[in-house]
mmCIF file of C-alpha atoms in Angstrom:
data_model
loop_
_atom_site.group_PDB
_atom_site.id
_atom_site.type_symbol
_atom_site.label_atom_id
_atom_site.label_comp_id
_atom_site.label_asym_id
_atom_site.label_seq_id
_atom_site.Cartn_x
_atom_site.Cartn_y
_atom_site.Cartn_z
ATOM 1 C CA UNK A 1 214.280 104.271 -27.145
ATOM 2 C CA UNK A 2 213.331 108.369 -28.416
ATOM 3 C CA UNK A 3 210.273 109.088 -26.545
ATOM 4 C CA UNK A 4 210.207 113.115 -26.759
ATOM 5 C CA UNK A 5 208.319 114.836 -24.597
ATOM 6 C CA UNK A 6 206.055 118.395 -25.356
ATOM 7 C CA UNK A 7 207.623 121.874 -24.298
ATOM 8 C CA UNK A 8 211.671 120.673 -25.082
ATOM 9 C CA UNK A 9 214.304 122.597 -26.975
ATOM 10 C CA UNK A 10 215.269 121.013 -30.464
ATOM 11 C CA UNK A 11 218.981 121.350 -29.730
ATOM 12 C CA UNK A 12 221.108 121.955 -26.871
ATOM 13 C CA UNK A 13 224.929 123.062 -26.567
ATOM 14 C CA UNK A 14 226.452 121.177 -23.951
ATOM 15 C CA UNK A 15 229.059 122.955 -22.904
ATOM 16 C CA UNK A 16 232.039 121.099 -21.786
ATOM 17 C CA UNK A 17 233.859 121.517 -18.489
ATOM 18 C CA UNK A 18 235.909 118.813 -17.646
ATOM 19 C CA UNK A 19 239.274 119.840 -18.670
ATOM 20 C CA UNK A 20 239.047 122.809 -16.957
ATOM 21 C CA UNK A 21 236.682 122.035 -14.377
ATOM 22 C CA UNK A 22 236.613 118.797 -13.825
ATOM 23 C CA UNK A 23 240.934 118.412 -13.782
ATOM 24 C CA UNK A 24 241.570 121.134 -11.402
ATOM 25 C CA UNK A 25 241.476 119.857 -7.988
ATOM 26 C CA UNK A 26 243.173 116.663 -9.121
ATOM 27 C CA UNK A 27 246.113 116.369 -6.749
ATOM 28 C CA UNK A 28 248.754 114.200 -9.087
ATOM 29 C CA UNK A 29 249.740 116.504 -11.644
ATOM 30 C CA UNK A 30 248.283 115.796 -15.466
ATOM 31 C CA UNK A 31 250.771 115.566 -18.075
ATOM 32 C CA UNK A 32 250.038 118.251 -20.297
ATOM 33 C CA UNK A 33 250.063 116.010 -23.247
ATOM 34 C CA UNK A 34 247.169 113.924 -21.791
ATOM 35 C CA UNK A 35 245.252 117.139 -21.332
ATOM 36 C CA UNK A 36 245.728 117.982 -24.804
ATOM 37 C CA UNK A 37 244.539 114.276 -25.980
ATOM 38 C CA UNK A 38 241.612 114.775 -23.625
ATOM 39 C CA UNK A 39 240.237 117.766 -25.467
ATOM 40 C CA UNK A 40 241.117 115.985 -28.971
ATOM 41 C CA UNK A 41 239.183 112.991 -28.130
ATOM 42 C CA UNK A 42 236.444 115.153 -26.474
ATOM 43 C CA UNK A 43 235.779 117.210 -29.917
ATOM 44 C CA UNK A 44 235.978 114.037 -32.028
ATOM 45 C CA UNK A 45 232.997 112.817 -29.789
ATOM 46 C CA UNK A 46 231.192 115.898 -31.358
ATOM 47 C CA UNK A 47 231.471 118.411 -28.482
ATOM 48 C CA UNK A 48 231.627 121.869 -29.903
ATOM 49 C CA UNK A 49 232.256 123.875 -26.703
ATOM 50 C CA UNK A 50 235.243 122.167 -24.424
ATOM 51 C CA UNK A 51 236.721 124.956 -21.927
ATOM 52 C CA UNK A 52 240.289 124.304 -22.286
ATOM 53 C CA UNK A 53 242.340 126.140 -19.189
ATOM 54 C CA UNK A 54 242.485 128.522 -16.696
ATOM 55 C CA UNK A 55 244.909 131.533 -16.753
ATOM 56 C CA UNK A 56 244.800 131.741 -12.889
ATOM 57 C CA UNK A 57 248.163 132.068 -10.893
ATOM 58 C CA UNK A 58 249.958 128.547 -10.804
ATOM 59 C CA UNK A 59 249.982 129.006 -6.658
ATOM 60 C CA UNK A 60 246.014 129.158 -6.716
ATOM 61 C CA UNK A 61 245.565 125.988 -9.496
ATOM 62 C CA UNK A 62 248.230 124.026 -9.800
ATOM 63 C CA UNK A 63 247.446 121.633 -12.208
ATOM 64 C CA UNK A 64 246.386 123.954 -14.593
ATOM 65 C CA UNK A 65 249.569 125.752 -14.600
ATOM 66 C CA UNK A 66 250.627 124.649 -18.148
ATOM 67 C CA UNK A 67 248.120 126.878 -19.648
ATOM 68 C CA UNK A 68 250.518 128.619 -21.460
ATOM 69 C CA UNK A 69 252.191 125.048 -22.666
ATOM 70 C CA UNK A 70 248.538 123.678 -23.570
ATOM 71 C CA UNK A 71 246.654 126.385 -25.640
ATOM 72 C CA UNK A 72 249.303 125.896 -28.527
ATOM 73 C CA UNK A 73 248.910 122.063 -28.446
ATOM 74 C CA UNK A 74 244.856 122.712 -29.270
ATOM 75 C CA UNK A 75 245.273 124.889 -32.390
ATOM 76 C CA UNK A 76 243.865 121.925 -34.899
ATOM 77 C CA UNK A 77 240.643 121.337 -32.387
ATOM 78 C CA UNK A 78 237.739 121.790 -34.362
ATOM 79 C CA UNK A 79 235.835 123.199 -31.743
ATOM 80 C CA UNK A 80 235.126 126.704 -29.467
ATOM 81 C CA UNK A 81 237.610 126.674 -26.346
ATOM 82 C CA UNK A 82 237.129 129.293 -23.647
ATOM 83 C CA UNK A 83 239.102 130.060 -21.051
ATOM 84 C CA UNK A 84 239.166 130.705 -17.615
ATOM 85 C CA UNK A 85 240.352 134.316 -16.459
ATOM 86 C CA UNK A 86 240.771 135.564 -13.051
ATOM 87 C CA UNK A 87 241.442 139.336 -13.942
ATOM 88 C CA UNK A 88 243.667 141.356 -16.836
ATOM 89 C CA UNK A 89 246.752 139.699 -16.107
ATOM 90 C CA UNK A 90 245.111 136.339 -17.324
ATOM 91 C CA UNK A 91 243.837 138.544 -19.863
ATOM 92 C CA UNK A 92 247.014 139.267 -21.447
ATOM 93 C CA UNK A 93 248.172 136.023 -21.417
ATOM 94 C CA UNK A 94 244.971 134.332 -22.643
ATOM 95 C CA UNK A 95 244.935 137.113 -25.629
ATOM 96 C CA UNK A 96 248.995 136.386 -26.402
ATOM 97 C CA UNK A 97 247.750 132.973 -27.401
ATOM 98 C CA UNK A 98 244.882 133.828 -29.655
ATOM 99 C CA UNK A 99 242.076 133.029 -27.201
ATOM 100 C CA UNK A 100 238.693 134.562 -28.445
ATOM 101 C CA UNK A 101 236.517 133.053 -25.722
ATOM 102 C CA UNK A 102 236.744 133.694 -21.879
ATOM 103 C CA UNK A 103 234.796 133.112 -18.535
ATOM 104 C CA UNK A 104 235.037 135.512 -15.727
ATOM 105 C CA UNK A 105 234.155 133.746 -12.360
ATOM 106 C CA UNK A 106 232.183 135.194 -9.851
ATOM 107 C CA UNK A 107 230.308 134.690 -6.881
ATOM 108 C CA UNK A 108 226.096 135.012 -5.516
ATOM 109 C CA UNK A 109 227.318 135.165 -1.841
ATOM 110 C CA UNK A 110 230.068 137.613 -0.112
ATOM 111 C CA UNK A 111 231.364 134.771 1.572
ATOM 112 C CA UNK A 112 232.269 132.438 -0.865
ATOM 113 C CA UNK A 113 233.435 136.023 -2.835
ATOM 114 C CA UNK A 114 236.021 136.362 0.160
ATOM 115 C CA UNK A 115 236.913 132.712 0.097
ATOM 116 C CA UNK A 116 237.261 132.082 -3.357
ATOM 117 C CA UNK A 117 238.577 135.846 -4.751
ATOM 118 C CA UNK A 118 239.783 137.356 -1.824
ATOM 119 C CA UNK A 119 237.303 140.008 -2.146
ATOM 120 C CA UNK A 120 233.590 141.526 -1.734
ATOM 121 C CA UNK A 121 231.104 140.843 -4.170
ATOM 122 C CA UNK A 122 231.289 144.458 -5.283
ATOM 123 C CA UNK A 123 235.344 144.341 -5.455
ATOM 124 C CA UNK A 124 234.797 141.186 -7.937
ATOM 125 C CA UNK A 125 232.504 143.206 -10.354
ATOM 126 C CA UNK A 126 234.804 146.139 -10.061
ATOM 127 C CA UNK A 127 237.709 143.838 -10.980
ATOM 128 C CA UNK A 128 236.101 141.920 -13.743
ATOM 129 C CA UNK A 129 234.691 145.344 -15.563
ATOM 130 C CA UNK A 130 238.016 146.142 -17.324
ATOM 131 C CA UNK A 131 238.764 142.509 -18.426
ATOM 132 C CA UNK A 132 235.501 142.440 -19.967
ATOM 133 C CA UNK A 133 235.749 145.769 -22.015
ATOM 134 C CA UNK A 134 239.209 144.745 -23.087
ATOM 135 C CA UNK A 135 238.316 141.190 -24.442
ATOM 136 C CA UNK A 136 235.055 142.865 -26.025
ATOM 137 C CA UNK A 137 237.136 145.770 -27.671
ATOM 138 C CA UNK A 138 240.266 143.088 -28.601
ATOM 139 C CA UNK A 139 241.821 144.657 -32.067
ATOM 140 C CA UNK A 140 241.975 141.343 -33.723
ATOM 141 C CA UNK A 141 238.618 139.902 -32.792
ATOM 142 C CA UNK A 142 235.709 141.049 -29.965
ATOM 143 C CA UNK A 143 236.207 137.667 -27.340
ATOM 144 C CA UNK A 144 233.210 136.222 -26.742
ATOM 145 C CA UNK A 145 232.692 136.431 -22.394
ATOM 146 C CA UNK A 146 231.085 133.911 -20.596
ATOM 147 C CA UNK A 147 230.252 134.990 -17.012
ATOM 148 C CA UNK A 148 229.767 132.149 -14.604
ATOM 149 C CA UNK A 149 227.941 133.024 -11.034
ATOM 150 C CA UNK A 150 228.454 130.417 -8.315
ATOM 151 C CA UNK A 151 226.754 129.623 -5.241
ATOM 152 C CA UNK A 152 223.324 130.462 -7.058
ATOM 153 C CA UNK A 153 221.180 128.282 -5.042
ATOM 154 C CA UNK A 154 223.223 127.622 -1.572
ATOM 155 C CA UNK A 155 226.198 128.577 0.075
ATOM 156 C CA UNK A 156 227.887 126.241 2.965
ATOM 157 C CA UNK A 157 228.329 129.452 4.734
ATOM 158 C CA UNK A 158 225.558 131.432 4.627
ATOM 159 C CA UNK A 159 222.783 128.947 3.536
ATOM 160 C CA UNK A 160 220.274 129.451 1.256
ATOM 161 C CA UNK A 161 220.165 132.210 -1.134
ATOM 162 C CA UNK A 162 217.820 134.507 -1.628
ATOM 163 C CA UNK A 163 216.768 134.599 -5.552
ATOM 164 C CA UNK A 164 216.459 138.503 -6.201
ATOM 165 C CA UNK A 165 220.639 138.661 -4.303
ATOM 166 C CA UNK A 166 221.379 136.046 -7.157
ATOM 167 C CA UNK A 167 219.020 138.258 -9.865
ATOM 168 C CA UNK A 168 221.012 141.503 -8.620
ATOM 169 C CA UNK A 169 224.513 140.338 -9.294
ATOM 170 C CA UNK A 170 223.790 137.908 -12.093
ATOM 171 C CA UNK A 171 222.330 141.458 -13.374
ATOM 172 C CA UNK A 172 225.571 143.136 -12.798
ATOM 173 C CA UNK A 173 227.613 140.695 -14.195
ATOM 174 C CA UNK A 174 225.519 141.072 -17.858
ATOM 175 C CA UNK A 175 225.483 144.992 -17.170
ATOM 176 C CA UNK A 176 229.404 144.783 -17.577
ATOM 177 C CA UNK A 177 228.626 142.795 -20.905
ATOM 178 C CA UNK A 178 229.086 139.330 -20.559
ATOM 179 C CA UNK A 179 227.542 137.541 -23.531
ATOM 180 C CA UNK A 180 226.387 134.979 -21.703
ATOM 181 C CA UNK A 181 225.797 133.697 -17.673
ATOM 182 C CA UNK A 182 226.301 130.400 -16.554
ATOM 183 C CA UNK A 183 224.339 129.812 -13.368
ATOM 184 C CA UNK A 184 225.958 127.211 -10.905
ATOM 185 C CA UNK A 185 224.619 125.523 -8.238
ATOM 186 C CA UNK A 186 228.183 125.213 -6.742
ATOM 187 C CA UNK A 187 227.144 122.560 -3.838
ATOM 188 C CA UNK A 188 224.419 120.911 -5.360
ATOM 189 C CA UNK A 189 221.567 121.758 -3.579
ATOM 190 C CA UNK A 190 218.927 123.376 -6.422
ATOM 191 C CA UNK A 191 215.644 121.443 -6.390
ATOM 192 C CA UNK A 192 213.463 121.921 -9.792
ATOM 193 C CA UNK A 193 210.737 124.308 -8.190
ATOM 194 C CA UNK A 194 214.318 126.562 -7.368
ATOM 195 C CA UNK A 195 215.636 126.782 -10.306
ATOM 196 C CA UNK A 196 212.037 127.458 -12.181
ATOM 197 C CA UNK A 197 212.314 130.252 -9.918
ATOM 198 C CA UNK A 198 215.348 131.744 -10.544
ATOM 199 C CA UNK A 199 214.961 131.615 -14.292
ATOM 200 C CA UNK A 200 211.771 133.296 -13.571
ATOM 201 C CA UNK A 201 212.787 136.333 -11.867
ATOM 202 C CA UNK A 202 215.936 136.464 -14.354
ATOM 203 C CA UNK A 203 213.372 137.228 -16.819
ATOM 204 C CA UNK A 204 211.045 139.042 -15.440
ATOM 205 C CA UNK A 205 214.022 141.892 -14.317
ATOM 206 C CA UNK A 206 214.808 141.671 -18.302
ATOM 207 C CA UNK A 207 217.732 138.865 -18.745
ATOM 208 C CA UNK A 208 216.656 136.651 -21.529
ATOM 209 C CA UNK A 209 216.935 133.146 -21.520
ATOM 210 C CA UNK A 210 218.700 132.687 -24.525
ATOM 211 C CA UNK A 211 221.512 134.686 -22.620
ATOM 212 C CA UNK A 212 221.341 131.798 -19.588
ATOM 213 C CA UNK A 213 222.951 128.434 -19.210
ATOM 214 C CA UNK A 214 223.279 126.211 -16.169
ATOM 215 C CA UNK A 215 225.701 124.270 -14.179
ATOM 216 C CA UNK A 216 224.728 121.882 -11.886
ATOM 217 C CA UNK A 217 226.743 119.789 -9.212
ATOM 218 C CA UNK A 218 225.313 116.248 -8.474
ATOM 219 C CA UNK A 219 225.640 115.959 -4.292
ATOM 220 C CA UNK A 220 222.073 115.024 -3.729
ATOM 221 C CA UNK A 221 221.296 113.621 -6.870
ATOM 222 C CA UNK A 222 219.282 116.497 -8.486
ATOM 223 C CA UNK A 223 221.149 117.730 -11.133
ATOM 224 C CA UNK A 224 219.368 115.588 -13.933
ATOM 225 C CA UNK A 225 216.046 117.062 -12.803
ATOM 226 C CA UNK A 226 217.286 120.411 -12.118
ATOM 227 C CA UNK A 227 218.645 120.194 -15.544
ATOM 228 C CA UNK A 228 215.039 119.095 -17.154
ATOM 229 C CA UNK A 229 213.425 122.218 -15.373
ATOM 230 C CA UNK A 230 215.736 124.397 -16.641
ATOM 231 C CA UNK A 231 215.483 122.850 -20.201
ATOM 232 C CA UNK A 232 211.424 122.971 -19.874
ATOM 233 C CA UNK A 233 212.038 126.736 -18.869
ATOM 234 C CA UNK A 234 213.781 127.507 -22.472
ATOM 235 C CA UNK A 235 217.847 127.059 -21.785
ATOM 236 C CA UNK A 236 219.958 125.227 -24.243
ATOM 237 C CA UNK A 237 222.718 125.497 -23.018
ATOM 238 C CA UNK A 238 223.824 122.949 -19.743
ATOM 239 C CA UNK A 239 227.181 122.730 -18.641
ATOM 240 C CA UNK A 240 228.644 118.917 -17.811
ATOM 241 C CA UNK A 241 232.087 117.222 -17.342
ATOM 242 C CA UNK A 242 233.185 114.362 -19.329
ATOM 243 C CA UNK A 243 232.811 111.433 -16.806
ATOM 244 C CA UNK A 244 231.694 113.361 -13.754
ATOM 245 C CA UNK A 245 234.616 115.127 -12.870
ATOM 246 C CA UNK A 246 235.518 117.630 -10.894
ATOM 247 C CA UNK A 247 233.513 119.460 -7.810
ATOM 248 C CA UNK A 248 234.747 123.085 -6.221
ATOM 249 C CA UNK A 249 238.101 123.303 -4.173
ATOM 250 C CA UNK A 250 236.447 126.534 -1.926
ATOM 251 C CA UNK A 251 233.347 124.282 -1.220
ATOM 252 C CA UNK A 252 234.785 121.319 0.700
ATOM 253 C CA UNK A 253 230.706 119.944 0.492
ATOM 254 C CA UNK A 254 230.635 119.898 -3.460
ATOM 255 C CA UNK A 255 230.736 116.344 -5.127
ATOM 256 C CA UNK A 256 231.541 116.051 -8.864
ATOM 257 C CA UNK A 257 230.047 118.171 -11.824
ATOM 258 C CA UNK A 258 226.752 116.325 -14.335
ATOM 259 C CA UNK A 259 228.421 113.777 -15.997
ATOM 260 C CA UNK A 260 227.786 114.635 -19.885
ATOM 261 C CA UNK A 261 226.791 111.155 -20.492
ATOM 262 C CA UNK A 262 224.394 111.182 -18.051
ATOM 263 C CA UNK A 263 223.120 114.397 -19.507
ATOM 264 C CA UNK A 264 223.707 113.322 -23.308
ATOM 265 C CA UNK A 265 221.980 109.636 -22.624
ATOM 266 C CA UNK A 266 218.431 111.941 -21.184
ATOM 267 C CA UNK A 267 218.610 113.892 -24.142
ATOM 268 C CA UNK A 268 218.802 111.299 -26.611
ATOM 269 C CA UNK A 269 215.894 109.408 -25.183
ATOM 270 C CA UNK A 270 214.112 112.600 -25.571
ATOM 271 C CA UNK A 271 215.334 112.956 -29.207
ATOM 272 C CA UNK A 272 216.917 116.066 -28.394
ATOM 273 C CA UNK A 273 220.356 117.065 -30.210
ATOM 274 C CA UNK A 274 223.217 117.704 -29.275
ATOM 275 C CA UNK A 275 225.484 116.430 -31.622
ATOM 276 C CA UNK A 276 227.347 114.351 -29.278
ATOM 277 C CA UNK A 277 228.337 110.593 -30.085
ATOM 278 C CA UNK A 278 227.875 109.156 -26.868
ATOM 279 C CA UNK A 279 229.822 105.402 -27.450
ATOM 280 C CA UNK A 280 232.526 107.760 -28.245
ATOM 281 C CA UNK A 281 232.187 109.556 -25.167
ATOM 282 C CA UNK A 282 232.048 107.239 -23.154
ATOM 283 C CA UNK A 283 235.522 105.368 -24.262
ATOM 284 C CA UNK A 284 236.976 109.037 -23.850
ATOM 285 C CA UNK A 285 235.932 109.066 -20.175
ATOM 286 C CA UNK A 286 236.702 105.519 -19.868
ATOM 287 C CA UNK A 287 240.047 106.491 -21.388
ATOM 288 C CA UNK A 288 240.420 109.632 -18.947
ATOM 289 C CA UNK A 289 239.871 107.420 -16.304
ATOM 290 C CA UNK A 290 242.548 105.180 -16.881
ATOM 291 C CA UNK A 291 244.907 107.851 -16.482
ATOM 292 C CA UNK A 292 243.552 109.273 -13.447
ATOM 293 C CA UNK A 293 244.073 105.446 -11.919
ATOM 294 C CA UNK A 294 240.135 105.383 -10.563
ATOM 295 C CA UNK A 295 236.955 104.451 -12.437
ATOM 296 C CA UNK A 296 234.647 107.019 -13.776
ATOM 297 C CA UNK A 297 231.655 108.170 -11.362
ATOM 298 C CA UNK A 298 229.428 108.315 -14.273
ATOM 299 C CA UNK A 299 226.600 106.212 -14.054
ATOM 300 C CA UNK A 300 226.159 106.119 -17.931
ATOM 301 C CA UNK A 301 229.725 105.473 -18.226
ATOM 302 C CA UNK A 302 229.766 102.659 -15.883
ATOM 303 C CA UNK A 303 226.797 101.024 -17.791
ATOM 304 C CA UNK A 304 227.823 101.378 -21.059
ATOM 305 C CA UNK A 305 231.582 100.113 -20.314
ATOM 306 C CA UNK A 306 230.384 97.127 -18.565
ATOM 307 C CA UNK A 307 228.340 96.195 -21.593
ATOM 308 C CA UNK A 308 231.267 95.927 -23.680
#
């Protein structure tokens, strides 16, 4: 049943992370090809953002080190695909393959920074500025740059963090000229009255919240609720992972990503759209599951597929 409720976006762009996301700490290796037939299926279930890779060294992700191989199998997807880039080197070989989307990835906390980049929060920014100003001055085509922040709301290091340390670099990262931030709460630990928040201060030191979406993990069960506070606060965009997959190989505490079914079945009950056929969906992450050899940890999944 549609029961909206007052103070709700119309529309929001889910923006998919599960073959980038979700695939990369898989330890068996994922034939290209079923990659490529994951991101197929995935935009014929209506998804219109599906990040596709990651251009990081092969010795950092392994499994997604048939980027190269992969981007040319996705040329017919009739949706936007950004990519993953650690620094200009990914650069160049995201741009030899016509990408005109990319993420930068950067951290809220100098620990995870060290862990997960091998350098200070500063050193991140200062290595991100150029690939930003190249993919926004590309000849062919200005890339659209996503910047994604991690460890927003908690840090297995250094605990909680503070909201105006995430403002400041989430600040930075936009100052460089990201189009758009994607704040994650890499471990899972946001609670609604956090993320209102966060989204407050963001605006109130002048970042917009068209120019915000959010990415929630699912360890203590909150990211459906963090999601709905951060949907009553204005954002339309939410990330999610086909199925629930994926969590954070620096963050040995972070369970899967939102499951976009779990997030796609709220919003339809609130009649909000997303364009997103959800039976469709779901048999893709049933389908995904298959070949990972393990059942999907979606809850929506699991209800819908034992229905059938």
């Amino acid at each position: 049943m549609t029961v909206p409720a007052p103070g709700l976006p119309a529309r929001v762009r889910i923006h998919e992370v599960g073959a980038r996301d979700g695939l990369q700490n898989e330890k068996a290796t994922v034939p290209t090809a079923v990659k490529a037939e994951f991101i197929h299926r995935l935009a014929a279930a209506g998804l219109g953002t599906i990040e596709a890779t990651s251009f990081v060294h092969p010795k950092w992700v392994p499994q997604l080190a048939d980027a190269e191989q992969l981007f040319p199998l996705l040329g017919d997807v009739e949706a936007a695909l950004p990519v993953l880039v650690p620094n200009e080197r990914g650069l160049d070989r995201a741009l030899a393959l016509g990408a005109t989307r990319i993420a930068v990835f950067g951290s809220a906390t100098e620990t995870f920074a060290s862990r997960n980049l091998n350098r200070t929060v500063a050193e991140s920014l200062a290595m991100f500025e150029p690939v930003v100003a190249r993919a926004k001055q590309s000849a062919d085509r200005p890339a659209h740059v996503r910047g994604y922040l991690s460890m927003c709301f908690g840090d297995p290091w250094e605990g909680a963090v503070p909201v105006h340390q995430v403002v400041r670099v989430a600040k930075a990262l936009l100052d460089l000229g990201c189009d758009e931030l994607s704040l994650g709460d890499t471990i899972g630990v946001a609670t609604p009255g956090h993320v209102r928040a966060l989204l407050s201060e963001l605006n109130e030191a002048g970042v917009g919240t068209d120019r915000i979406g959010v990415h929630f993990h699912d360890t203590y069960g909150q990211a459906l609720a963090n999601t709905l506070a951060a949907l009553q606060h204005g954002v339309t965009t939410v990330d999610a992972s086909a199925g629930g997959l994926g969590g954070c190989p620096y963050a040995k505490s972070a369970t899967g990503n939102l499951a976009t079914e779990d997030l796609v079945w709220m919003l339809d009950g609130l009649g909000i759209e997303t364009g997103v056929d959800l039976a469709a969906l779901t048999a893709t992450s049933v389908w995904m599951a298959e070949q990972l050899g393990r059942p999907s940890p979606s809850r929506t999944v699991r209800a819908l597929s034992h229905k059938e």
